């Protein structure tokens, strides 16, 4: 490798080893190269120091700009933990619960046997326990005016059962007392047996609102209908007066074709 000359050392600083070799090789003439190398190092260090100062000032200037932009900042206090109350599930609406209880309460069984009751007689009349038998006799004689009637002709068993429950429920709301339920004589049934006749009586004895019933008089439907007496209560409807009977809404079965 060719020895490094003084002209080349002016362009780049010499390393300590190169300076020692230059002094040994060139003697006093190598001092010039040493001086140039030191000057170059001093210039480089000064440039680095100036660059560091400029960078620091720029950083401070940027911080001042940001601080002036956001204004004064107040330190946040320690956040206070507020326990959130547990939200209970929405309660079941009262009316919905009452309706469901009413449906269960009013469910009528087909397996109920009215013949098992003590207060029945051969005329298929019924008197709830605690009610005087005189009530049935008065009902049979027509002491109460029929205020509403339900015709179950053509209905299937399930349809008839639901219709009867709804009929009695509405009658209680209206404050009615005496009802007529037409179940038919079963002349069109298989074996000419009145299917609904026994079912209707079995359903009626399960209704707490029913205190008595009996087979209708001949002009009220005879063996094809039953007169039902409900216990007092519900909305007053002047049910004790014959003029309360609405002939327009409740046609006599004799008027049917």
Short mmCIF file of C-alpha atoms in Angstrom, two decimals:
data_model
loop_
_atom_site.label_atom_id
_atom_site.label_comp_id
_atom_site.label_asym_id
_atom_site.label_seq_id
_atom_site.Cartn_x
_atom_site.Cartn_y
_atom_site.Cartn_z
CA UNK A 1 0.00 0.00 0.00
CA UNK A 2 1.42 3.46 -1.01
CA UNK A 3 2.31 5.81 1.84
CA UNK A 4 -0.26 8.51 2.61
CA UNK A 5 0.99 11.99 1.55
CA UNK A 6 0.37 15.35 3.25
CA UNK A 7 -1.90 16.47 0.39
CA UNK A 8 -4.19 13.47 0.94
CA UNK A 9 -4.29 14.05 4.71
CA UNK A 10 -5.74 17.52 4.18
CA UNK A 11 -8.89 16.00 2.85
CA UNK A 12 -9.43 13.55 5.70
CA UNK A 13 -8.02 13.48 9.27
CA UNK A 14 -5.30 10.96 10.00
CA UNK A 15 -5.66 8.23 12.57
CA UNK A 16 -3.17 8.21 15.49
CA UNK A 17 -1.29 5.31 13.88
CA UNK A 18 -1.04 7.20 10.62
CA UNK A 19 0.20 10.33 12.43
CA UNK A 20 2.91 8.35 14.24
CA UNK A 21 4.01 6.72 11.00
CA UNK A 22 4.08 10.12 9.23
CA UNK A 23 6.24 11.68 11.98
CA UNK A 24 8.62 8.76 11.89
CA UNK A 25 8.79 8.80 8.12
CA UNK A 26 8.74 12.50 7.39
CA UNK A 27 10.01 14.03 10.61
CA UNK A 28 9.06 17.68 11.11
CA UNK A 29 7.35 17.70 7.76
CA UNK A 30 4.68 15.40 9.24
CA UNK A 31 3.64 18.08 11.74
CA UNK A 32 1.74 19.86 9.00
CA UNK A 33 -0.32 16.78 8.42
CA UNK A 34 -0.97 16.47 12.15
CA UNK A 35 -2.12 20.08 12.37
CA UNK A 36 -4.51 19.62 9.46
CA UNK A 37 -5.91 16.46 11.00
CA UNK A 38 -6.56 18.17 14.34
CA UNK A 39 -8.21 21.08 12.61
CA UNK A 40 -10.47 18.72 10.66
CA UNK A 41 -11.44 16.91 13.84
CA UNK A 42 -12.18 20.21 15.57
CA UNK A 43 -14.37 21.31 12.66
CA UNK A 44 -16.25 18.02 12.73
CA UNK A 45 -16.83 18.19 16.49
CA UNK A 46 -17.99 21.79 16.24
CA UNK A 47 -20.41 20.91 13.45
CA UNK A 48 -21.83 18.04 15.50
CA UNK A 49 -22.22 20.29 18.55
CA UNK A 50 -23.98 22.97 16.50
CA UNK A 51 -26.30 20.36 14.98
CA UNK A 52 -27.19 19.06 18.46
CA UNK A 53 -27.92 22.59 19.71
CA UNK A 54 -30.12 23.31 16.68
CA UNK A 55 -32.04 20.05 17.17
CA UNK A 56 -32.61 20.79 20.85
CA UNK A 57 -33.86 24.30 20.09
CA UNK A 58 -36.21 22.97 17.42
CA UNK A 59 -37.60 20.41 19.87
CA UNK A 60 -38.17 23.12 22.49
CA UNK A 61 -39.81 25.32 19.88
CA UNK A 62 -42.14 22.48 18.86
CA UNK A 63 -43.03 21.87 22.51
CA UNK A 64 -43.82 25.58 22.98
CA UNK A 65 -46.04 25.56 19.91
CA UNK A 66 -47.96 22.50 21.20
CA UNK A 67 -48.26 23.96 24.71
CA UNK A 68 -49.55 27.26 23.37
CA UNK A 69 -52.03 25.43 21.17
CA UNK A 70 -53.64 23.36 23.93
CA UNK A 71 -53.36 25.96 26.68
CA UNK A 72 -52.90 25.25 30.32
CA UNK A 73 -53.41 21.68 31.39
CA UNK A 74 -54.69 20.69 34.80
CA UNK A 75 -53.72 17.29 36.09
CA UNK A 76 -56.60 14.86 36.43
CA UNK A 77 -57.58 13.70 39.86
CA UNK A 78 -57.71 10.02 40.63
CA UNK A 79 -60.88 8.69 39.09
CA UNK A 80 -63.52 7.76 41.65
CA UNK A 81 -65.02 4.35 40.96
CA UNK A 82 -68.78 4.49 41.07
CA UNK A 83 -70.43 1.08 41.35
CA UNK A 84 -73.12 0.70 38.71
CA UNK A 85 -76.42 -0.58 40.03
CA UNK A 86 -77.49 -3.95 38.72
CA UNK A 87 -80.45 -3.60 36.44
CA UNK A 88 -83.01 -6.26 37.33
CA UNK A 89 -84.82 -7.98 34.48
CA UNK A 90 -88.07 -6.43 33.41
CA UNK A 91 -90.87 -7.83 35.56
CA UNK A 92 -93.61 -9.77 33.86
CA UNK A 93 -96.52 -7.38 33.36
CA UNK A 94 -99.13 -7.91 36.05
CA UNK A 95 -101.99 -8.15 33.59
CA UNK A 96 -100.15 -10.81 31.58
CA UNK A 97 -99.59 -12.88 34.71
CA UNK A 98 -103.21 -12.50 35.75
CA UNK A 99 -104.39 -13.50 32.29
CA UNK A 100 -102.20 -16.62 32.35
CA UNK A 101 -103.51 -17.53 35.80
CA UNK A 102 -107.05 -17.01 34.58
CA UNK A 103 -106.47 -19.32 31.63
CA UNK A 104 -105.11 -22.03 33.91
CA UNK A 105 -107.93 -21.48 36.36
CA UNK A 106 -110.56 -21.68 33.65
CA UNK A 107 -109.15 -24.75 31.96
CA UNK A 108 -111.96 -27.28 31.68
CA UNK A 109 -111.38 -31.00 31.77
CA UNK A 110 -113.25 -33.48 29.58
CA UNK A 111 -112.67 -36.16 32.20
CA UNK A 112 -114.78 -34.45 34.85
CA UNK A 113 -117.89 -36.51 35.70
CA UNK A 114 -120.83 -34.38 36.89
CA UNK A 115 -122.58 -37.53 38.08
CA UNK A 116 -120.02 -37.72 40.89
CA UNK A 117 -121.54 -34.60 42.46
CA UNK A 118 -124.08 -35.05 45.22
CA UNK A 119 -126.30 -32.13 44.20
CA UNK A 120 -127.59 -33.60 40.94
CA UNK A 121 -130.88 -35.20 40.11
CA UNK A 122 -132.48 -37.28 37.39
CA UNK A 123 -133.52 -34.18 35.45
CA UNK A 124 -129.85 -33.32 34.91
CA UNK A 125 -130.06 -30.26 37.11
CA UNK A 126 -127.21 -29.11 39.29
CA UNK A 127 -126.95 -27.01 42.42
CA UNK A 128 -123.56 -26.04 43.81
CA UNK A 129 -122.88 -27.09 47.38
CA UNK A 130 -124.15 -24.48 49.79
CA UNK A 131 -126.85 -23.21 47.41
CA UNK A 132 -130.44 -24.04 48.31
CA UNK A 133 -132.27 -26.47 46.04
CA UNK A 134 -135.06 -23.92 45.82
CA UNK A 135 -132.76 -22.00 43.46
CA UNK A 136 -132.87 -24.84 40.93
CA UNK A 137 -136.65 -25.08 41.17
CA UNK A 138 -137.00 -21.36 40.55
CA UNK A 139 -134.58 -21.58 37.63
CA UNK A 140 -136.64 -24.41 36.12
CA UNK A 141 -139.86 -22.41 36.55
CA UNK A 142 -138.35 -19.39 34.77
CA UNK A 143 -137.86 -17.06 37.74
CA UNK A 144 -134.86 -15.53 35.94
CA UNK A 145 -135.08 -14.02 32.50
CA UNK A 146 -132.56 -15.44 30.02
CA UNK A 147 -130.18 -12.55 29.33
CA UNK A 148 -127.79 -14.17 26.85
CA UNK A 149 -127.43 -17.42 24.98
CA UNK A 150 -124.73 -19.43 23.27
CA UNK A 151 -125.41 -21.83 20.39
CA UNK A 152 -122.83 -24.62 20.11
CA UNK A 153 -124.39 -26.26 17.04
CA UNK A 154 -121.77 -27.35 14.51
CA UNK A 155 -118.81 -26.80 16.84
CA UNK A 156 -116.18 -29.40 17.58
CA UNK A 157 -115.49 -30.30 21.17
CA UNK A 158 -112.47 -28.01 21.56
CA UNK A 159 -114.27 -25.13 19.88
CA UNK A 160 -117.31 -25.62 22.09
CA UNK A 161 -115.24 -25.72 25.26
CA UNK A 162 -113.40 -22.49 24.43
CA UNK A 163 -116.62 -20.79 23.34
CA UNK A 164 -118.35 -21.74 26.59
CA UNK A 165 -115.49 -20.42 28.74
CA UNK A 166 -115.42 -17.12 26.84
CA UNK A 167 -119.22 -16.85 26.99
CA UNK A 168 -119.31 -17.22 30.77
CA UNK A 169 -116.36 -14.88 31.26
CA UNK A 170 -118.04 -12.13 29.25
CA UNK A 171 -121.34 -12.70 31.03
CA UNK A 172 -119.64 -12.25 34.40
CA UNK A 173 -118.04 -9.00 33.21
CA UNK A 174 -121.44 -7.71 32.12
CA UNK A 175 -123.07 -8.71 35.40
CA UNK A 176 -125.48 -11.20 33.79
CA UNK A 177 -127.13 -13.92 35.87
CA UNK A 178 -129.19 -16.22 33.66
CA UNK A 179 -127.80 -17.78 30.47
CA UNK A 180 -128.94 -20.35 27.97
CA UNK A 181 -126.51 -22.76 26.32
CA UNK A 182 -127.82 -24.66 23.29
CA UNK A 183 -125.92 -27.91 22.80
CA UNK A 184 -128.43 -29.69 20.59
CA UNK A 185 -130.18 -33.04 20.89
CA UNK A 186 -127.58 -34.96 18.91
CA UNK A 187 -129.97 -36.01 16.15
CA UNK A 188 -127.24 -35.47 13.56
CA UNK A 189 -124.48 -37.22 15.53
CA UNK A 190 -123.18 -40.74 15.00
CA UNK A 191 -125.55 -43.07 16.82
CA UNK A 192 -127.85 -40.08 17.39
CA UNK A 193 -126.11 -39.53 20.74
CA UNK A 194 -125.88 -35.94 22.05
CA UNK A 195 -122.09 -35.65 22.31
CA UNK A 196 -121.98 -32.07 23.60
CA UNK A 197 -124.85 -32.49 26.06
CA UNK A 198 -122.81 -34.37 28.64
CA UNK A 199 -119.66 -32.35 27.92
CA UNK A 200 -121.41 -29.04 28.50
CA UNK A 201 -122.69 -30.16 31.90
CA UNK A 202 -119.24 -31.50 32.84
CA UNK A 203 -117.68 -28.16 31.89
CA UNK A 204 -120.31 -26.09 33.70
CA UNK A 205 -119.83 -27.80 37.07
CA UNK A 206 -116.13 -26.85 36.89
CA UNK A 207 -116.88 -23.14 36.60
CA UNK A 208 -116.93 -21.43 39.98
CA UNK A 209 -119.20 -18.74 38.58
CA UNK A 210 -121.95 -21.31 37.93
CA UNK A 211 -124.13 -21.96 40.97
CA UNK A 212 -126.91 -23.92 39.26
CA UNK A 213 -128.17 -25.20 35.94
CA UNK A 214 -131.03 -27.31 34.67
CA UNK A 215 -132.50 -28.60 31.45
CA UNK A 216 -134.39 -25.88 29.62
CA UNK A 217 -138.17 -25.85 29.50
CA UNK A 218 -139.73 -27.09 26.25
CA UNK A 219 -140.29 -23.60 24.89
CA UNK A 220 -136.69 -22.64 25.84
CA UNK A 221 -135.08 -25.52 23.95
CA UNK A 222 -136.01 -28.54 26.05
CA UNK A 223 -133.49 -31.38 25.99
CA UNK A 224 -131.34 -29.49 23.50
CA UNK A 225 -130.44 -26.65 25.87
CA UNK A 226 -129.51 -25.92 29.45
CA UNK A 227 -130.32 -22.89 31.60
CA UNK A 228 -127.37 -21.62 33.63
CA UNK A 229 -127.47 -19.39 36.70
CA UNK A 230 -124.36 -17.43 37.65
CA UNK A 231 -123.55 -16.21 41.13
CA UNK A 232 -124.16 -12.52 41.83
CA UNK A 233 -121.27 -10.19 41.10
CA UNK A 234 -119.55 -8.38 38.25
CA UNK A 235 -120.82 -5.18 36.68
CA UNK A 236 -124.39 -4.32 37.76
CA UNK A 237 -126.77 -4.96 34.88
CA UNK A 238 -130.21 -4.72 36.54
CA UNK A 239 -130.38 -8.44 35.99
CA UNK A 240 -133.30 -8.82 38.38
CA UNK A 241 -135.71 -7.18 35.95
CA UNK A 242 -137.26 -9.01 32.98
CA UNK A 243 -136.98 -5.92 30.79
CA UNK A 244 -133.20 -6.28 30.85
CA UNK A 245 -133.44 -9.14 28.36
CA UNK A 246 -132.25 -7.97 24.94
CA UNK A 247 -134.34 -9.91 22.46
CA UNK A 248 -132.42 -8.43 19.57
CA UNK A 249 -129.12 -9.94 20.70
CA UNK A 250 -130.38 -13.25 22.07
CA UNK A 251 -132.91 -14.93 19.81
CA UNK A 252 -135.18 -17.63 21.11
CA UNK A 253 -134.19 -21.08 19.82
CA UNK A 254 -137.76 -21.55 18.53
CA UNK A 255 -137.07 -18.76 16.03
CA UNK A 256 -134.23 -20.71 14.43
CA UNK A 257 -134.87 -22.40 11.13
#
